[in-house]
Coordinates of C-alpha atoms and ligand atoms in Angstrom, one line a residue:
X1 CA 7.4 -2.4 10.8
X2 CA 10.1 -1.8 8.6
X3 CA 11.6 1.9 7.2
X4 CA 10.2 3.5 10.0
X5 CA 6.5 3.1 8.5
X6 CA 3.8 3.6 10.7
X7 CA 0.4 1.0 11.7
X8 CA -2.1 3.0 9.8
X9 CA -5.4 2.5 10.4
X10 CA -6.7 4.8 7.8
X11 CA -9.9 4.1 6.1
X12 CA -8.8 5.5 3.1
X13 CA -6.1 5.8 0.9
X14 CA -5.0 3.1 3.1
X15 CA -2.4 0.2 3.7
X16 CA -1.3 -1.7 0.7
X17 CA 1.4 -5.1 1.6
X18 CA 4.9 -3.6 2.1
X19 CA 6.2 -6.5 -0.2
X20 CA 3.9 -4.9 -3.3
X21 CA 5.4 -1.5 -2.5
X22 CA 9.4 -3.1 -2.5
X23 CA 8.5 -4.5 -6.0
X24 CA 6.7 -1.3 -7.2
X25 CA 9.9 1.0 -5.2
X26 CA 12.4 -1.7 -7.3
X27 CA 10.4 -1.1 -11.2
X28 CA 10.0 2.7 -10.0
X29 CA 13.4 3.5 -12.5
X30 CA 13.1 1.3 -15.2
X31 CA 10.0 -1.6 -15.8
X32 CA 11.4 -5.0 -16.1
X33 CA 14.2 -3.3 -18.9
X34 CA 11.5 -1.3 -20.8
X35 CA 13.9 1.4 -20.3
X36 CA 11.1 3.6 -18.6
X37 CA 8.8 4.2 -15.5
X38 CA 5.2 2.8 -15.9
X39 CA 4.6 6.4 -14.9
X40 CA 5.9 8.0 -18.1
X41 CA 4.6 5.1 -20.9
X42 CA 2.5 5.3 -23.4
X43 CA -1.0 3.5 -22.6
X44 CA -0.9 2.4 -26.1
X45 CA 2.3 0.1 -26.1
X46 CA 2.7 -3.3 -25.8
X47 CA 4.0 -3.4 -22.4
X48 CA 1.4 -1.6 -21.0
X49 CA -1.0 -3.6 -22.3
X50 CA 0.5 -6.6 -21.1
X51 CA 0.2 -4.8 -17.6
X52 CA -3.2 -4.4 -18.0
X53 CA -4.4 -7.8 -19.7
X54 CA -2.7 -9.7 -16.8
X55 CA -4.4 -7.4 -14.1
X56 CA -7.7 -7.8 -15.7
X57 CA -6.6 -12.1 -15.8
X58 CA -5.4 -12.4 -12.3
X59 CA -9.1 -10.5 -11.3
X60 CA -10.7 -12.8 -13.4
X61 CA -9.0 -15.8 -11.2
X62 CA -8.9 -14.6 -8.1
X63 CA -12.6 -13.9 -7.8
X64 CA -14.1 -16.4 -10.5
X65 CA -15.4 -13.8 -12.6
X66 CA -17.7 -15.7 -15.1
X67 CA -17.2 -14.9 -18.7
X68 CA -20.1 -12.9 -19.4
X69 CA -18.9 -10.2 -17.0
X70 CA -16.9 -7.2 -18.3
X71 CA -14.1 -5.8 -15.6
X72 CA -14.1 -1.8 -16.3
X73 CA -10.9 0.3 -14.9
X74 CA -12.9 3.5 -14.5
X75 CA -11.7 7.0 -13.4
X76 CA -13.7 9.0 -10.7
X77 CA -12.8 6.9 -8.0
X78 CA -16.4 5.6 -6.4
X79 CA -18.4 9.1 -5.7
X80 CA -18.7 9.0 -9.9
X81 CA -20.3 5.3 -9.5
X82 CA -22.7 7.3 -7.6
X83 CA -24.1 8.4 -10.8
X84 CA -22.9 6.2 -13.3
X85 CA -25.0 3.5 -12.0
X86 CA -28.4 5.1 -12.4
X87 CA -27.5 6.9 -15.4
X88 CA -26.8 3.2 -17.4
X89 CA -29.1 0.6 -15.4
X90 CA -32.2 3.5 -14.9
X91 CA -34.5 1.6 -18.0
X92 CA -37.4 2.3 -16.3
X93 CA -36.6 5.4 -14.0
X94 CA -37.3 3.5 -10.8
X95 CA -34.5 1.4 -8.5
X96 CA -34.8 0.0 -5.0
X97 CA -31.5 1.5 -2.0
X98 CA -31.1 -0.1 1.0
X99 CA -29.9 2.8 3.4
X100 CA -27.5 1.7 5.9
X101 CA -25.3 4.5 6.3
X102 CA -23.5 7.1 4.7
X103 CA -22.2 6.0 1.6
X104 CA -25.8 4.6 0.3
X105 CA -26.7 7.6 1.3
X106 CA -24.9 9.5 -1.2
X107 CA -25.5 7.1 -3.8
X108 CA -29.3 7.4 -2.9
X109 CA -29.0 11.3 -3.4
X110 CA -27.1 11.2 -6.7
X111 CA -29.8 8.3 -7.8
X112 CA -32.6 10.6 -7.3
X113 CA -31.6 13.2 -9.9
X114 CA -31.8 10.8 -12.5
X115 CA -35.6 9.0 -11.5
X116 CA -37.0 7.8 -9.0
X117 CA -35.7 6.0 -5.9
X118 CA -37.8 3.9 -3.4
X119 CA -36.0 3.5 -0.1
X120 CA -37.1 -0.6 0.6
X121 CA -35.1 -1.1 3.8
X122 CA -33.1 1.6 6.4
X123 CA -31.5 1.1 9.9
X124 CA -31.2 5.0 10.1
X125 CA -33.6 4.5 13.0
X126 CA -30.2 3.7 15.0
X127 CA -27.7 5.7 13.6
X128 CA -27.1 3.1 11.0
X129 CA -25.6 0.7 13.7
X130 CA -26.9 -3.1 12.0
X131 CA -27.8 -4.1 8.8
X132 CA -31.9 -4.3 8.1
X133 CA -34.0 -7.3 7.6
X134 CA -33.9 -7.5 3.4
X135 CA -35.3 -11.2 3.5
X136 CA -38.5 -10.0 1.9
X137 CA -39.0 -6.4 0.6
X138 CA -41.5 -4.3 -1.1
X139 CA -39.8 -4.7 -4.7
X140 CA -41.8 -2.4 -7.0
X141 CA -42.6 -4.7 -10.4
X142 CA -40.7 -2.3 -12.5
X143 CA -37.9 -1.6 -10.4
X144 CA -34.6 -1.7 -12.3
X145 CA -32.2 -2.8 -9.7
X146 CA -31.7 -3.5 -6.0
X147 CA -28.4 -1.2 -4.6
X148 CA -26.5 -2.0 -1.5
X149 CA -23.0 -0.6 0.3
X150 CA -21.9 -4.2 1.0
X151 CA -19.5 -3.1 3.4
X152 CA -20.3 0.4 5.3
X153 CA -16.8 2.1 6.0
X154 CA -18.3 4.8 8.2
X155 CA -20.6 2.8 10.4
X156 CA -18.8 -0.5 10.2
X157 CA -21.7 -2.8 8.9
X158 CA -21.6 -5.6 6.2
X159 CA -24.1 -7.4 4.7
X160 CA -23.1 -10.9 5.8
X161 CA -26.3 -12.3 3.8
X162 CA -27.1 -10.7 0.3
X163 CA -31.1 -8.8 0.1
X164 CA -33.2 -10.8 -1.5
X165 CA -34.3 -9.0 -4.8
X166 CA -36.9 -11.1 -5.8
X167 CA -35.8 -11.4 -9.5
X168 CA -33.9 -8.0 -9.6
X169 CA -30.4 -7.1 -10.4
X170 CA -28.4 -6.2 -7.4
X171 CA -25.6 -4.0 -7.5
X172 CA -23.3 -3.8 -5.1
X173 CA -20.6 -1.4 -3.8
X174 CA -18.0 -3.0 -2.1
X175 CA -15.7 -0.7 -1.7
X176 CA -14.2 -1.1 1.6
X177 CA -14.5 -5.0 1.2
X178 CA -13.4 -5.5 -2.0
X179 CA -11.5 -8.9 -2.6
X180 CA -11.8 -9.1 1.5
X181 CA -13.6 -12.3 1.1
X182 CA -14.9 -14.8 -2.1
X183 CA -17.3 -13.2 -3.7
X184 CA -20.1 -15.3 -5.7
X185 CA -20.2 -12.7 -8.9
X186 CA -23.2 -14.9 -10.5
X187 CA -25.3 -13.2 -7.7
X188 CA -25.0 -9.5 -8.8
X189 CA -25.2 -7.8 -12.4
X190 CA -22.9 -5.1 -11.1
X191 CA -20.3 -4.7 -8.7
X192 CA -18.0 -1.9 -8.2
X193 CA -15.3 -0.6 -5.7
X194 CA -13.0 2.7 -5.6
X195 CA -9.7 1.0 -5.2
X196 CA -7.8 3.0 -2.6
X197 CA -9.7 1.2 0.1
X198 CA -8.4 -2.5 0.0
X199 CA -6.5 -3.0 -3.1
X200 CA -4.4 0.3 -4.7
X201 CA -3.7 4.0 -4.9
X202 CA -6.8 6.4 -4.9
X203 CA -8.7 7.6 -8.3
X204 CA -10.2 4.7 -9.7
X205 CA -12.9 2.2 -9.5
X206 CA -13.3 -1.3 -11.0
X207 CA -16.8 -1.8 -11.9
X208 CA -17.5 -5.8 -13.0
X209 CA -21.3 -5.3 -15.0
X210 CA -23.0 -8.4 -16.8
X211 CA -23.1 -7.6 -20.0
X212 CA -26.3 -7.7 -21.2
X213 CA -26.7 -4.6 -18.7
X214 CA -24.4 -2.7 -21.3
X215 CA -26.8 -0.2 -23.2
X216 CA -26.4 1.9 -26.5
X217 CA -29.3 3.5 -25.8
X218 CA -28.9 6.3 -23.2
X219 CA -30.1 9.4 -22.8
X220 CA -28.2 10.9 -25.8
X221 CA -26.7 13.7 -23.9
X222 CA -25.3 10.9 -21.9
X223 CA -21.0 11.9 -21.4
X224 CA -19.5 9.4 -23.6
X225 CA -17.1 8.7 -20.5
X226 CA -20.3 7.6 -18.3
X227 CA -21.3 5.0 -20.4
X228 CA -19.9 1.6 -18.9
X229 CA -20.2 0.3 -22.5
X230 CA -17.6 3.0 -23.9
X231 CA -15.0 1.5 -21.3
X232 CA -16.3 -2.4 -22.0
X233 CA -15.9 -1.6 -26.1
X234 CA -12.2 -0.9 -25.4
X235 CA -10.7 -2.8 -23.1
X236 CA -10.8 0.6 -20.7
X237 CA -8.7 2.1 -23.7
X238 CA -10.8 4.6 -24.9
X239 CA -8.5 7.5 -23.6
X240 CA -5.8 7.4 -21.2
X241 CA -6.6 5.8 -17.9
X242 CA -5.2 5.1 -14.7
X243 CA -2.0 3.6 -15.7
X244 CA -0.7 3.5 -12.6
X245 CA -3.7 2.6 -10.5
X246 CA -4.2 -0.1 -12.8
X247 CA -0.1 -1.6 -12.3
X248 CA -0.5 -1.3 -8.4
X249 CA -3.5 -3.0 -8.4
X250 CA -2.2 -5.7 -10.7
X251 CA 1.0 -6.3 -8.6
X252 CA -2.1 -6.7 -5.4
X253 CA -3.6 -9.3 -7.3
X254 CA -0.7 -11.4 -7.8
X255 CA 0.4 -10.8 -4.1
X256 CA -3.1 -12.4 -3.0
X257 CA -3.0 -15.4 -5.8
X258 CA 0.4 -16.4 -4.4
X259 CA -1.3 -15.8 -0.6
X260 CA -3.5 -18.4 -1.4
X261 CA -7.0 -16.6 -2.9
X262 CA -10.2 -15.3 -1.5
X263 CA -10.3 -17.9 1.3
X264 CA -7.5 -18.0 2.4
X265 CA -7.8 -13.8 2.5
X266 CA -11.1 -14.1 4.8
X267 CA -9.5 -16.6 6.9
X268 CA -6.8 -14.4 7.9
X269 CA -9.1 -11.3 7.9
X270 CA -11.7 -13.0 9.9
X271 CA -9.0 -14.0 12.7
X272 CA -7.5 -9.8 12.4
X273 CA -11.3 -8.8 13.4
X274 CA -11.5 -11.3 16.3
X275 CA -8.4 -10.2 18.2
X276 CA -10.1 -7.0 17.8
X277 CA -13.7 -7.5 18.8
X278 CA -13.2 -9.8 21.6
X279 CA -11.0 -7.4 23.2
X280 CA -13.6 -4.9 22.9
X281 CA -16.4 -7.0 24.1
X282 CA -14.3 -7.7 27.1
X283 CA -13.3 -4.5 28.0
X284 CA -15.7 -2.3 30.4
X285 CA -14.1 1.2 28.6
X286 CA -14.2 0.8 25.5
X287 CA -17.4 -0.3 23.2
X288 CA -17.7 -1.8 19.8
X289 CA -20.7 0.5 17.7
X290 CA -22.0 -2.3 15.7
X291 CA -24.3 -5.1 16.3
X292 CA -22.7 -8.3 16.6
X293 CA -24.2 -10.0 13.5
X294 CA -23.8 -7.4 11.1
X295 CA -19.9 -6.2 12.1
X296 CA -17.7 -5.5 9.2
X297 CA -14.4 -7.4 9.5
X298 CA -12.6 -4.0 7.5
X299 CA -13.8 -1.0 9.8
X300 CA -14.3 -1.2 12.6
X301 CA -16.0 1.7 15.0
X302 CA -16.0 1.8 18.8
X303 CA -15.6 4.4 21.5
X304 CA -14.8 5.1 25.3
X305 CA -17.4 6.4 27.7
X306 CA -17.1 9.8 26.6
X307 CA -16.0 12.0 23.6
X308 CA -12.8 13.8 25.6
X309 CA -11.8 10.8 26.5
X310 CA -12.4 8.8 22.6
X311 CA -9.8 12.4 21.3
X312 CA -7.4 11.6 24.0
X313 CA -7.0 8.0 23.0
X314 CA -6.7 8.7 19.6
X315 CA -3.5 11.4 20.5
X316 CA -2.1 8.5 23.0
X317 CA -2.4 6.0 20.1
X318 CA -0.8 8.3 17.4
X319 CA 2.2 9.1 19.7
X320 CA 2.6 5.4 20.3
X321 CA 2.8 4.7 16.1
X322 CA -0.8 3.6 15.6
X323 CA -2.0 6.2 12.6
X324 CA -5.5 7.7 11.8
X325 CA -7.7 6.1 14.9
X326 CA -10.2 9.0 15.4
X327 CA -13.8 7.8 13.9
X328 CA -15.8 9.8 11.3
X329 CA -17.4 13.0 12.4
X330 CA -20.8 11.5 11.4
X331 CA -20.6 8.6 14.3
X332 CA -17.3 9.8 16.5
X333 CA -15.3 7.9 18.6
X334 CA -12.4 5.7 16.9
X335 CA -12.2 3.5 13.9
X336 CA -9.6 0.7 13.2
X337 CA -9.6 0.1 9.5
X338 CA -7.8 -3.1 8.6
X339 CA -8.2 -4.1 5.4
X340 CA -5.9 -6.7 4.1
X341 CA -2.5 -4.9 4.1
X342 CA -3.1 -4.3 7.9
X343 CA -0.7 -7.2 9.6
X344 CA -2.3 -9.1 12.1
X345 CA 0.8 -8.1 14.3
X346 CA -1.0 -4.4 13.9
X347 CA -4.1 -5.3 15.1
X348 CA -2.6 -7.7 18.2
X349 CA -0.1 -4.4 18.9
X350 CA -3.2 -1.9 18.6
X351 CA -5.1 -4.6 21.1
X352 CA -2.2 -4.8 24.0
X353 CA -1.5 -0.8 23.5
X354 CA -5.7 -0.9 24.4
X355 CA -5.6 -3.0 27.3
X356 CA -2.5 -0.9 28.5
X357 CA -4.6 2.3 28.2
X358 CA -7.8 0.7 29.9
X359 CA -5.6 -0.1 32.8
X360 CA -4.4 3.2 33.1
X361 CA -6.5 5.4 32.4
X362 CA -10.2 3.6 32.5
Ligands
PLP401 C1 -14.6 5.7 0.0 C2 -15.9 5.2 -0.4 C3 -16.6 5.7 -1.5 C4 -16.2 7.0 -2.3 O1 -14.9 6.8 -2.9 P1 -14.2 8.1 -3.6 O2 -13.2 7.4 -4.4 O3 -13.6 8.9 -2.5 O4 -15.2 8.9 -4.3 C5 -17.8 5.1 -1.9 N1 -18.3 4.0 -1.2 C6 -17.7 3.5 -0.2 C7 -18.2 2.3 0.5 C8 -16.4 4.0 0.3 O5 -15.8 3.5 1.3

């Protein structure tokens, strides 16, 4: 790695592609001749806007967003989704969670102060280790939406298959996936994803909503901020957003256009995820967490035979230049994120430092 930088495995702010940082580190002083940092101008002047109507575009192209879709920049990173969501798609006061670990379990909490939520699928039974049957659940007739984490940074599950809603909207947090694989928009009224998992710098979401899901008619005490249709009726220009969330992010997009799209994105992070898997289900020390079928290809969780020995790996690995290995509290053990910034010469390096340690030490 070049300038010294660490393999960072960090869930969260995470790696973004060294060659987005060089061009952000080159336009840090003065923007393409504007004279000023993107930093310090105005969110109201033309070359702003230019930064954020080609961000929005190259979204728009890289994941086929249909037209009747609105892309939101939204503050509040994702925990504010958490309420945002019930507060504008909560018609009838009723939605359907599928519970599969600890981020839809927040989401179900927050849900639950604003009606009422009917839990329709849960692996909690084993510690939220594989993704639950949703072929054909108990949808409630007046259920206003169907919610999923797509991709379960904690536990390291991903849907591979969508639930089947049976007519409902489904809305999806993807997070920790986001822009990880092609993503069919047509099958979701609304996505959303805190960006300082797999595309920017931390503190905002994008939120893509159909828009006949946008509403006028909330509860009138309603935040004018929390209404998605405040940010879709301006362009997200109603006050001063992200500026630079939204430039990083833009630059990302570009940087996967010109890597060939979507596909070509899953291709490369499908092959990252199976140097690191197969080692795993070849080694006799250490053990992958997660049910083969239902593994996420951005986190992944696995441990040793015991919990002195998953902390002393982690301190082995840090001193060796392999960043922010030791797993949540909630599961233990260690966690590899590697979202798309993570090189697949970090993953093969993390594998043979592995393999090394096993011999050693296992
Ligand atoms: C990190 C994360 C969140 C919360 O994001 P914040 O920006 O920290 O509020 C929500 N959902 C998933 C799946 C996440 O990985």
């Amino acid at each position: 790695m070049k300038y010294g930088r660490s393999y960072n495995f960090s869930a969260g702010p995470a790696m973004m592609p060294e060659e987005v940082l060089e061009e952000i580190a080159a336009e840090m002083m003065n923007y393409q001749g504007s004279g000023m940092c993107v930093m310090e101008m105005s969110h109201r002047s033309a070359v702003f806007q230019k930064i954020r109507d080609e961000a929005e575009a190259d979204l728009r192209t890289l994941m086929g967003i249909p037209e009747n879709y609105k892309v939101l920049f939204v503050q509040g990173g994702g925990t504010l989704e958490f309420a945002m969501v019930p507060m504008n798609l909560m018609k009838n006061g009723v939605a359907c969670y599928v519970e599969t670990g600890a981020w839809s379990k927040k989401a179900i909490a927050e849900a639950k102060k604003f009606g009422t939520v009917k839990v329709i699928a849960s692996s909690a039974d084993e510690n939220f280790s594989y993704i639950p049957d949703c072929s054909d659940p108990d949808i409630p007739e007046d259920a206003d939406y169907v919610y999923i984490c797509e991709n379960e940074t904690i536990n390291g599950t991903t849907f591979h298959t969508l639930p089947n809603t049976k007519g409902k909207v489904l809305v999806s947090d993807q997070s920790s996936m986001f822009l990880s694989r092609p993503c069919n928009v047509a099958d979701y009224g609304l996505i959303w994803a805190g960006v300082q998992k797999n595309v920017g710098p931390a503190g905002m979401a994008i939120v893509i909503i159909r828009e006949d899901l946008l509403r006028e008619d909330l509860d009138p005490r309603t935040p004018v901020y929390l209404n998605y249709k405040t940010h879709a009726d301006s362009d997200s220009l109603y006050n001063t957003p992200n500026c630079w969330a939204i430039y990083c992010c833009g630059k990302v997009f570009k940087y996967l256009l010109a890597k060939g799209g979507l596909e070509a994105q899953a291709r490369r992070n499908a092959e990252k995820a199976a140097v690191l898997y197969d080692f795993l289900d070849s080694s006799r020390f250490f053990t992958a967490a997660v049910r083969k079928e239902d593994r996420s290809f951005m986190n992944v969780p696995f441990r040793t035979p015991s919990k002195e020995q998953d902390a002393a790996v982690v301190a082995a690995a840090k001193a060796a230049g392999f960043d922010n290995l030791k797993g949540h509290k909630s599961v233990g053990g260690l966690r590899a994120s590697i979202y798309n910034a993570m090189p697949r010469e970090g993953v093969e390096a993390l594998v043979e430092f592995l393999k090394k340690y096993e011999k050693e030490n296992g």
